Short mmCIF file of C-alpha atoms in Angstrom, two decimals:
data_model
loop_
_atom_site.label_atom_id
_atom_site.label_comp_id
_atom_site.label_asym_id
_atom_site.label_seq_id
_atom_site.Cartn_x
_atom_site.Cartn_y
_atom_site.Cartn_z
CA UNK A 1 156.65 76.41 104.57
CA UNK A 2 156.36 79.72 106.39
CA UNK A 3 159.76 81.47 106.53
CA UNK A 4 160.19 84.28 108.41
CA UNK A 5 163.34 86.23 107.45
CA UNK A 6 164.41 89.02 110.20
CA UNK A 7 165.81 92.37 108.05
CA UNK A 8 167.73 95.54 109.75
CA UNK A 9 166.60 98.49 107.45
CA UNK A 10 167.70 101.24 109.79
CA UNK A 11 171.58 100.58 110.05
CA UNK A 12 172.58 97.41 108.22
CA UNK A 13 176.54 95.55 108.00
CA UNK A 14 178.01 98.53 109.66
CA UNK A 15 181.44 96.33 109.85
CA UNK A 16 181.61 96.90 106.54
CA UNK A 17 182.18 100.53 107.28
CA UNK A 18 185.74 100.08 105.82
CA UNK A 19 184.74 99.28 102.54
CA UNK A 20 181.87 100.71 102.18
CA UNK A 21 179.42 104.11 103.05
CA UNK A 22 176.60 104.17 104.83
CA UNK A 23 174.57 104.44 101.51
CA UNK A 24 176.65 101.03 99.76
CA UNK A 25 175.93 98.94 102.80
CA UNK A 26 172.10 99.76 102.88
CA UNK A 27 171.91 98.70 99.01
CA UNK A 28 174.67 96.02 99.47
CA UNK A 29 172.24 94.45 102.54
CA UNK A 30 169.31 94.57 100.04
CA UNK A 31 170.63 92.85 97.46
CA UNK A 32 172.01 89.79 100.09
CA UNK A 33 167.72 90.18 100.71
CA UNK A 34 166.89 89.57 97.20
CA UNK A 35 169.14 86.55 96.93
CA UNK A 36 167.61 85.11 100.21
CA UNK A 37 164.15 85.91 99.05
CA UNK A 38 164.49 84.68 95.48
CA UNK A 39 166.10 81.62 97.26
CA UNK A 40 163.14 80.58 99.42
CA UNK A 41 160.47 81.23 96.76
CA UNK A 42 162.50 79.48 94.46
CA UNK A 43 162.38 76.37 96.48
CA UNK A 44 158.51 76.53 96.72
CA UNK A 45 158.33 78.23 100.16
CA UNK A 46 156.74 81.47 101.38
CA UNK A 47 159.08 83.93 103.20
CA UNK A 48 157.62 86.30 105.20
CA UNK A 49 159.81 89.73 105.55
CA UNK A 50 160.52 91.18 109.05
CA UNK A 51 161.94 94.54 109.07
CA UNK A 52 162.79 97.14 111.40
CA UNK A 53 161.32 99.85 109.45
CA UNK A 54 159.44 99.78 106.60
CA UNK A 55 161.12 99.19 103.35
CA UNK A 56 160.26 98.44 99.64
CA UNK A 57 160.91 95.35 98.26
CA UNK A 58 163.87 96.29 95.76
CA UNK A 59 162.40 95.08 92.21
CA UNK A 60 163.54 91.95 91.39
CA UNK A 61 163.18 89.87 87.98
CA UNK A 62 163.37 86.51 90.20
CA UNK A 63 160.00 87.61 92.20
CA UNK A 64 158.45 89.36 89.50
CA UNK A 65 154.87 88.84 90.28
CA UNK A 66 155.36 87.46 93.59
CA UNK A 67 153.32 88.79 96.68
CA UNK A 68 156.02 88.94 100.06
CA UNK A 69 154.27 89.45 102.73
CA UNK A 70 156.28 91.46 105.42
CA UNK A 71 155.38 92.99 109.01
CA UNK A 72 157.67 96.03 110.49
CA UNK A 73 158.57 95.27 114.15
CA UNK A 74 161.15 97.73 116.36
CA UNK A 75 161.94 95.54 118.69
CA UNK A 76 165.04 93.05 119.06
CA UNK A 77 165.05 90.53 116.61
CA UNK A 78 164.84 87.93 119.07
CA UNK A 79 161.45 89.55 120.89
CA UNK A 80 159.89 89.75 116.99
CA UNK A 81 160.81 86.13 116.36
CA UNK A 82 159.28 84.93 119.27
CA UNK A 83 156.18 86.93 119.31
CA UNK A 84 155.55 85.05 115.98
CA UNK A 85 156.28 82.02 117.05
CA UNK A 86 153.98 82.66 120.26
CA UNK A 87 151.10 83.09 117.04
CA UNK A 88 151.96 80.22 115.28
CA UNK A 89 150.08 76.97 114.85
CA UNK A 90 152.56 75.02 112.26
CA UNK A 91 156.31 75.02 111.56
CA UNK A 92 157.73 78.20 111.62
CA UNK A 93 161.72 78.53 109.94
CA UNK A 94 163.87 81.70 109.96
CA UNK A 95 166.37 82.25 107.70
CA UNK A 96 169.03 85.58 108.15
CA UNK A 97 168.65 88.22 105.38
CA UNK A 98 172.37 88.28 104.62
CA UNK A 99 173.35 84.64 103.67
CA UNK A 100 174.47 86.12 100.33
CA UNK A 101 175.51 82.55 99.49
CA UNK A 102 172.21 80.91 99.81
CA UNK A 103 170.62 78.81 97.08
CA UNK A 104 167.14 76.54 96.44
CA UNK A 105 169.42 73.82 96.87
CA UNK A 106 170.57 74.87 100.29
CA UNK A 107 167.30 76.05 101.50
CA UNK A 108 165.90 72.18 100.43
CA UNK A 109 168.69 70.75 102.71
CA UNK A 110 167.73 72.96 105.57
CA UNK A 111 163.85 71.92 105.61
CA UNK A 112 164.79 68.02 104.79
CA UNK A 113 166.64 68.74 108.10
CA UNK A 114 163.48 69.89 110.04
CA UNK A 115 161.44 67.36 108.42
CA UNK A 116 163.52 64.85 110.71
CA UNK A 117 163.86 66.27 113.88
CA UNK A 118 161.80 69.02 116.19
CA UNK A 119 164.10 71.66 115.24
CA UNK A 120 166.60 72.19 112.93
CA UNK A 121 169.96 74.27 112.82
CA UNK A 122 172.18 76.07 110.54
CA UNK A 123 175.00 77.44 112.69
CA UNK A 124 176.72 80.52 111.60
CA UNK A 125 180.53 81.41 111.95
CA UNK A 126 182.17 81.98 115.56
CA UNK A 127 178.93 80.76 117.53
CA UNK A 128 175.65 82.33 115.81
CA UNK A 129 172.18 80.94 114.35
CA UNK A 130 171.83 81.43 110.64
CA UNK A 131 168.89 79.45 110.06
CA UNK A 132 166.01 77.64 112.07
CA UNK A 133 163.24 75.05 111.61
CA UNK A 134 161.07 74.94 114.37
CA UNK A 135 158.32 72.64 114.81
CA UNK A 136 158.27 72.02 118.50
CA UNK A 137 155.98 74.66 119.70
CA UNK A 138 157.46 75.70 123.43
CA UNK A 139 160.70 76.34 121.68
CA UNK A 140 161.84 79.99 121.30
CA UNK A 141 164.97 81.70 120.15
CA UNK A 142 167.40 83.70 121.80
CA UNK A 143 169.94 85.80 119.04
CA UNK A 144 171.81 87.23 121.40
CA UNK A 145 175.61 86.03 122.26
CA UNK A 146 176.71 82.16 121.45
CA UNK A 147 172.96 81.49 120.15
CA UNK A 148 174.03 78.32 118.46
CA UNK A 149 175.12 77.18 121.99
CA UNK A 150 171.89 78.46 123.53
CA UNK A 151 169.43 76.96 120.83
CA UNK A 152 170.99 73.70 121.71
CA UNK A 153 170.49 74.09 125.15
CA UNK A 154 166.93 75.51 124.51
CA UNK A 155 166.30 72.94 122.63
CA UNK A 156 167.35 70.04 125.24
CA UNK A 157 165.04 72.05 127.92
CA UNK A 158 161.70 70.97 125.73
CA UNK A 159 162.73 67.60 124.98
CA UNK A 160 163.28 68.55 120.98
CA UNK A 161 165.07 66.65 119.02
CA UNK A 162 167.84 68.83 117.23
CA UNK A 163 169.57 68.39 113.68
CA UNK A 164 172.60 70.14 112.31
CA UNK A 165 172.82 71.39 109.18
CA UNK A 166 176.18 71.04 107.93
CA UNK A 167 176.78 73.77 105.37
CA UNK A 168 179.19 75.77 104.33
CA UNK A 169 176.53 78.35 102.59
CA UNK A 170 174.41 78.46 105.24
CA UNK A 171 177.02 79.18 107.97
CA UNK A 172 178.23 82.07 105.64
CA UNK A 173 176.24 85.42 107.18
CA UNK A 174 177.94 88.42 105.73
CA UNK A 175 179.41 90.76 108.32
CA UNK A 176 182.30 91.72 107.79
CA UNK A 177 185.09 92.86 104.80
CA UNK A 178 186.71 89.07 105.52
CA UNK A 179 183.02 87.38 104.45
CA UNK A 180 183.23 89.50 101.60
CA UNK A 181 186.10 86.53 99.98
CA UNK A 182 183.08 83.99 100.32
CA UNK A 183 180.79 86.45 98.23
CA UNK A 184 182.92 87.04 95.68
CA UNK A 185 183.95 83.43 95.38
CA UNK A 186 180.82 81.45 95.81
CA UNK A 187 178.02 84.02 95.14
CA UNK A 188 175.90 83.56 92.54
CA UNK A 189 173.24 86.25 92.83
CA UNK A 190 172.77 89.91 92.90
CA UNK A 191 175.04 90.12 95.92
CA UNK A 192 178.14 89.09 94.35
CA UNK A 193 177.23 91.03 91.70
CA UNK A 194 176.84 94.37 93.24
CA UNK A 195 180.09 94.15 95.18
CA UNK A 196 181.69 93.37 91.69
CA UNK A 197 180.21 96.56 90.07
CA UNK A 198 181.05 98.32 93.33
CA UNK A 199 184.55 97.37 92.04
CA UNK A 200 185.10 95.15 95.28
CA UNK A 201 187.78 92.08 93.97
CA UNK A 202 189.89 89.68 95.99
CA UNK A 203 192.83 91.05 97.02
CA UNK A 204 195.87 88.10 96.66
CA UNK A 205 198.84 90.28 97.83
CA UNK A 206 198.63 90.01 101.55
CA UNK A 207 199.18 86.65 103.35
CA UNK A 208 195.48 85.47 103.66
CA UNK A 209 193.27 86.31 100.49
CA UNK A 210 191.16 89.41 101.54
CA UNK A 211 189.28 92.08 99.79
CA UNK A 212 190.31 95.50 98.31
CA UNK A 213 188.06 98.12 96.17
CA UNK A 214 189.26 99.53 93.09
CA UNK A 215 187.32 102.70 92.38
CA UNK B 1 189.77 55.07 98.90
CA UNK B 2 192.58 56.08 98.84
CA UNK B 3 193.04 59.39 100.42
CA UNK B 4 196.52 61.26 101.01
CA UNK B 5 196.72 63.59 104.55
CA UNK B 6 199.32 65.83 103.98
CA UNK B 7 200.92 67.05 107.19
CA UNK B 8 202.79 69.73 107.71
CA UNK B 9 205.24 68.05 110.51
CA UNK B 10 208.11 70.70 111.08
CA UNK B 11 206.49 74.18 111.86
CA UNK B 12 202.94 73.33 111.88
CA UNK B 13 200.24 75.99 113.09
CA UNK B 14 202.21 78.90 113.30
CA UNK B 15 199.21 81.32 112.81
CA UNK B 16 198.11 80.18 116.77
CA UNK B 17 201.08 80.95 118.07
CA UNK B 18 199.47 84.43 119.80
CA UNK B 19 197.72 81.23 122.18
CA UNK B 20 199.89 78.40 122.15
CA UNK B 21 203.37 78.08 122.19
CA UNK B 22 205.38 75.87 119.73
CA UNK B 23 205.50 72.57 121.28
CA UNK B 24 201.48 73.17 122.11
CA UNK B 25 201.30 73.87 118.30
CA UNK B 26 202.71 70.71 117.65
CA UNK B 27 200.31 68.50 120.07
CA UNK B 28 197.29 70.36 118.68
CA UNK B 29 198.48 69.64 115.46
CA UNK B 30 198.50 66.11 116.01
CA UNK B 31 195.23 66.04 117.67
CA UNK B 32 193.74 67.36 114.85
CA UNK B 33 195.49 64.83 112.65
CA UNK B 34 194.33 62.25 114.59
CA UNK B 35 190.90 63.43 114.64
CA UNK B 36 191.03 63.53 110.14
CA UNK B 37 192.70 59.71 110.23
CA UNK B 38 189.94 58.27 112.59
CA UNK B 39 187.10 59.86 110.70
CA UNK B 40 188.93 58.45 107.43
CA UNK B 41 189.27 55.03 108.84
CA UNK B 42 185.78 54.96 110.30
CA UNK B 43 184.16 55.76 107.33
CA UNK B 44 185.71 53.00 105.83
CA UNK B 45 188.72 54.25 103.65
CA UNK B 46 192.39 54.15 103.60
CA UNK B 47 194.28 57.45 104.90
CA UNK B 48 197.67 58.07 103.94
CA UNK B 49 200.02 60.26 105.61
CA UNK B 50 202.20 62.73 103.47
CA UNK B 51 204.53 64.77 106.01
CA UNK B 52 207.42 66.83 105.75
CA UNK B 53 209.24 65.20 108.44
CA UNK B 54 209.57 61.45 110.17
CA UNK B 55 206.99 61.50 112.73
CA UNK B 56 205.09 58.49 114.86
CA UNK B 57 201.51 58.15 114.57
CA UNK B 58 200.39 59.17 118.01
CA UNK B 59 198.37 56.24 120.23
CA UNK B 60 195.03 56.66 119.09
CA UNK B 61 192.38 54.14 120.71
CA UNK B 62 190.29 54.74 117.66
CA UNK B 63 192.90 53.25 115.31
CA UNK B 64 194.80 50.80 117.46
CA UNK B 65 196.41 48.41 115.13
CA UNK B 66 195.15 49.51 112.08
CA UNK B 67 198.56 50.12 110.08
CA UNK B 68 198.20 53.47 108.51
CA UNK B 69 200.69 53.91 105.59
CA UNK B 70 202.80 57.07 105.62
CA UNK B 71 205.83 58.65 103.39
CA UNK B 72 207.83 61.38 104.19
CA UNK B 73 208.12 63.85 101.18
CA UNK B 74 209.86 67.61 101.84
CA UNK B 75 209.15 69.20 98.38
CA UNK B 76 206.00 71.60 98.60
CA UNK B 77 202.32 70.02 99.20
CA UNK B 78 201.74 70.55 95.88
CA UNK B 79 204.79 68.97 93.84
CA UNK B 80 203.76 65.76 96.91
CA UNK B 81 200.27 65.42 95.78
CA UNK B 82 200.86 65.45 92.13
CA UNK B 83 203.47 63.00 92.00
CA UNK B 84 201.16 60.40 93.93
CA UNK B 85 198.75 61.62 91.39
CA UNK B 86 200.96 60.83 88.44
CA UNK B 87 201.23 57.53 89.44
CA UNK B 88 197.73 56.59 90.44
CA UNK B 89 195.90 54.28 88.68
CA UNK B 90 192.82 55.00 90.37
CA UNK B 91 190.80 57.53 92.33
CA UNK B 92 192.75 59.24 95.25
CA UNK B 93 191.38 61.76 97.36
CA UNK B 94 193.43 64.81 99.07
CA UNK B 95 191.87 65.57 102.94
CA UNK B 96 194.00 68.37 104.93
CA UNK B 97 195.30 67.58 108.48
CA UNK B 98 193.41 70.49 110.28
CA UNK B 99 190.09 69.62 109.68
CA UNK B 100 189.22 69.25 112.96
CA UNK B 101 185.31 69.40 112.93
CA UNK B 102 185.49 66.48 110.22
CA UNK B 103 183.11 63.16 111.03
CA UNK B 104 182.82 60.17 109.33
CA UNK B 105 179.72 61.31 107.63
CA UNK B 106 181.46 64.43 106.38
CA UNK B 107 183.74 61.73 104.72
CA UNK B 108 180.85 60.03 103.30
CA UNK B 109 179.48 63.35 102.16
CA UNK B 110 183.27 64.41 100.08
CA UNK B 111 183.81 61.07 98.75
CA UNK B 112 179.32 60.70 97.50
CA UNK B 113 180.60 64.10 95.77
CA UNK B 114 183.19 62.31 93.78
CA UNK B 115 181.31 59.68 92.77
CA UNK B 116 178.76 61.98 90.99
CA UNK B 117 181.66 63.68 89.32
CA UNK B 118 185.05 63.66 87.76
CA UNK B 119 186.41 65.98 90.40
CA UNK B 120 185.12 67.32 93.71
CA UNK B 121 185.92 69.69 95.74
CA UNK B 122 185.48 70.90 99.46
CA UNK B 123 186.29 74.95 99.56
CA UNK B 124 188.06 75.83 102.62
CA UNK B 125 186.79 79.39 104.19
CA UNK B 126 189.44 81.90 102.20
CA UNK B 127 189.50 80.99 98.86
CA UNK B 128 191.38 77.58 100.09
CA UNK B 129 190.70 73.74 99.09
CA UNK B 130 190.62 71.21 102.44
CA UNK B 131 189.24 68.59 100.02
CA UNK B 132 189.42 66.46 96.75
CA UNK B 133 188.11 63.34 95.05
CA UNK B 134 190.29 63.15 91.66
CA UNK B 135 189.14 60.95 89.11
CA UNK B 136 190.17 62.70 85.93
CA UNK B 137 193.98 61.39 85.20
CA UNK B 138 194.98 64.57 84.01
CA UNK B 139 194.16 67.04 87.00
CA UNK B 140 196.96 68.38 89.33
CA UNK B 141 196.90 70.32 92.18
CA UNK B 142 198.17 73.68 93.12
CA UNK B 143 197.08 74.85 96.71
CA UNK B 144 199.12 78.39 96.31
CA UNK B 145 196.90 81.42 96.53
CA UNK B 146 193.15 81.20 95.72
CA UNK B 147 193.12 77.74 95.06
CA UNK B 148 189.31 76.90 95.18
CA UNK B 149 189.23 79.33 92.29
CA UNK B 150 192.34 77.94 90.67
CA UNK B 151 191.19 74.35 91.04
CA UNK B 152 187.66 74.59 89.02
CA UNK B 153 189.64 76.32 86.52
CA UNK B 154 191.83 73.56 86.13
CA UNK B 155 189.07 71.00 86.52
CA UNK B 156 187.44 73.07 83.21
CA UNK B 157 190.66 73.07 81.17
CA UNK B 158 190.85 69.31 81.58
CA UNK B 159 186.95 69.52 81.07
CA UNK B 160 186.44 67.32 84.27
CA UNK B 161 182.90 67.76 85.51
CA UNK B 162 182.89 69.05 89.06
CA UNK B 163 181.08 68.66 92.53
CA UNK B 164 181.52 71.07 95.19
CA UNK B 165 180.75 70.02 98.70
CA UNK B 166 178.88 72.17 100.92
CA UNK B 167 180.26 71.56 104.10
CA UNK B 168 180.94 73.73 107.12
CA UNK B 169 182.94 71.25 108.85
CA UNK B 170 185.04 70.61 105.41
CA UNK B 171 184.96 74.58 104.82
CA UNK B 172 186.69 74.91 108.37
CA UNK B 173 190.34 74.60 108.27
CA UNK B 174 191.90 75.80 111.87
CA UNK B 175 194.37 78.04 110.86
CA UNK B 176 194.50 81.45 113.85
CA UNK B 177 192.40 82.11 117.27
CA UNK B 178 188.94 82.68 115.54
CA UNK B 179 189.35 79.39 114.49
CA UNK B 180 189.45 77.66 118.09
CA UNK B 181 186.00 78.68 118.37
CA UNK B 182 184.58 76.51 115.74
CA UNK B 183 186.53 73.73 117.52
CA UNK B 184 184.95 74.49 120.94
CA UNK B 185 181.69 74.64 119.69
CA UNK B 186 181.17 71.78 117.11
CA UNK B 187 184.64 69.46 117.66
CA UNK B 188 183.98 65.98 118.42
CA UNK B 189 187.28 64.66 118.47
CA UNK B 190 190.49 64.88 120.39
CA UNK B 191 191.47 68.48 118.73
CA UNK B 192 188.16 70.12 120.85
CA UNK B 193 189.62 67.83 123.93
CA UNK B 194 193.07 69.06 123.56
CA UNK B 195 191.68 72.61 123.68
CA UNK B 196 189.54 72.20 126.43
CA UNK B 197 192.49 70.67 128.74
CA UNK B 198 194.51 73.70 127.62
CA UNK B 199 192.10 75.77 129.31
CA UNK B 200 191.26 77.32 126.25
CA UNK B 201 187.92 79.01 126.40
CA UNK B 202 185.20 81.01 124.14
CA UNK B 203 185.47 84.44 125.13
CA UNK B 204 182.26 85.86 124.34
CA UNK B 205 182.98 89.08 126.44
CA UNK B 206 183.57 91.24 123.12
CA UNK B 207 181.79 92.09 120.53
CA UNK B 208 182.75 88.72 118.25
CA UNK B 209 182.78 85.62 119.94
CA UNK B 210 186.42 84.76 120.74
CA UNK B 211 188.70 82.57 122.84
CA UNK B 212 191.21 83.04 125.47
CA UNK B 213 193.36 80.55 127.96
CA UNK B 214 192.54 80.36 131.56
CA UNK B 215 195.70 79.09 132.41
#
């Protein structure tokens, strides 16, 4: 399946200016890419990269080989989206470039889910859309605000039938130093691993479990 | 199956109190109880209530006359689950009171897990557990600190083979504010009901989706 996966290359994750520069976020965002990308082909699908500006596709030992297609498009993520989806004659999915916890396993349940209904969503934390199957063609998406709300009601407007994807990995986007926990804990990719080298660990002492840098 | 609910009867939710006050704390708490014994009793199983304190089962139309064993047991959650577990005989599963997004087919989804396994486990988000399906006799729990992390270790030094659930509705315990909004948007049960008559609202006037009370 065509998966188109939306990237900010300009300014990515600044809410995790706390922990880290300017510089550490840009390679931090591209290694969540790598793990999203390596995730998708893994599972036998063909991800199409959307970026903001044009980037090069950090080398990678899991896509070795592998020709990604990817398109640069300035505008809001939800006007590229939909332009594509304007274009498209088959089922189109999106998946978010920073579900550092992604794996083929997770991206199998998400397009079993679209396989059964119109359109298929992954909700993210506190409202958001971290993944789509869409194979009801007046549907389009709208990122802004409660979007997991708004694809619902989107949804209902064209008559599609919806399913849910119920996953704790795929409701993980990465945004902020909190999120960082879930990397470190259930990451298994080049994410988790550059935070660790970054010296990023949990930090225990506090009453929640949160992160602190030691270097 | 047997699975324990351990409820916290005597402070619960203190983390909310910046939104509810104590006695509103204590209904929510309930709701959401309620809401993890119907979805235990509807997927076919046998809850059992572990609380700190006396307390009646509220009326509950969706378990009217089922007779839902409870104990009272004041030592800390985890010296109360591993004393049921040192006298099991069988498998018993662990489900936290504040899962309020929890269905039946979540259920069916944790306890699937632990049939494919010796142990399985639903992370909460945080490093916590909200779930387990113990089969291995020798495994005890400790829910201090980072327990997801602490549990596989202690599945490995029993060498118990392990399952982890990948659930967003297991993952979301409903511990402080940011919480409520998960309820809001994907409760089914009397928990998101409970909020609602509150007049407790998203909030989506920041930058982060939120909630706030209307009344």
């Amino acid at each position: 399946m065509r998966i188109l996966v939306p990237f900010e290359a300009t300014r990515p994750k600044t809410r995790l200016g706390p922990l880290l520069d300017a510089e550490e976020r840009t390679a931090f965002a591209r290694a969540m890419l790598c793990d999203v990308l390596a995730a998708l082909l893994s599972a036998g699908h063909d991800p199409e990269l959307v970026t903001t500006a044009r980037i090069s596709i950090p080398d990678d030992d899991r896509f070795a080989g592998e020709d990604i297609a990817g398109t640069v498009d300035d505008r809001s993520l939800s006007a590229a989206i939909n332009d594509r989806l304007d274009a498209a004659v088959d089922t189109v999915a999106v998946v978010v470039a920073d579900l550092a916890l992604v794996t083929p396993a997770t991206v199998a349940r998400l397009v079993a889910a679209g396989d059964d209904a119109d359109i298929a969503i992954a909700p993210g934390r506190g409202g958001g859309t971290n993944a789509l199957v869409i194979s009801q063609p007046d549907f389009r998406v709208d990122f802004h605000g409660v979007s997991y709300r708004d694809h619902r009601q989107a949804a209902r407007a064209v008559d599609a039938e919806v399913s849910v994807v119920d996953s704790m990995r795929l409701s993980t986007d990465v945004d902020e130093p909190a999120d960082l926990v879930e990397v470190l804990l259930h990451g298994e990719g080049a994410a988790a691993s550059w935070l660790r080298d970054a010296g990023v660990e949990l930090d225990t002492s506090g009453g929640r479990v949160g992160v602190r840098r030691t270097e």
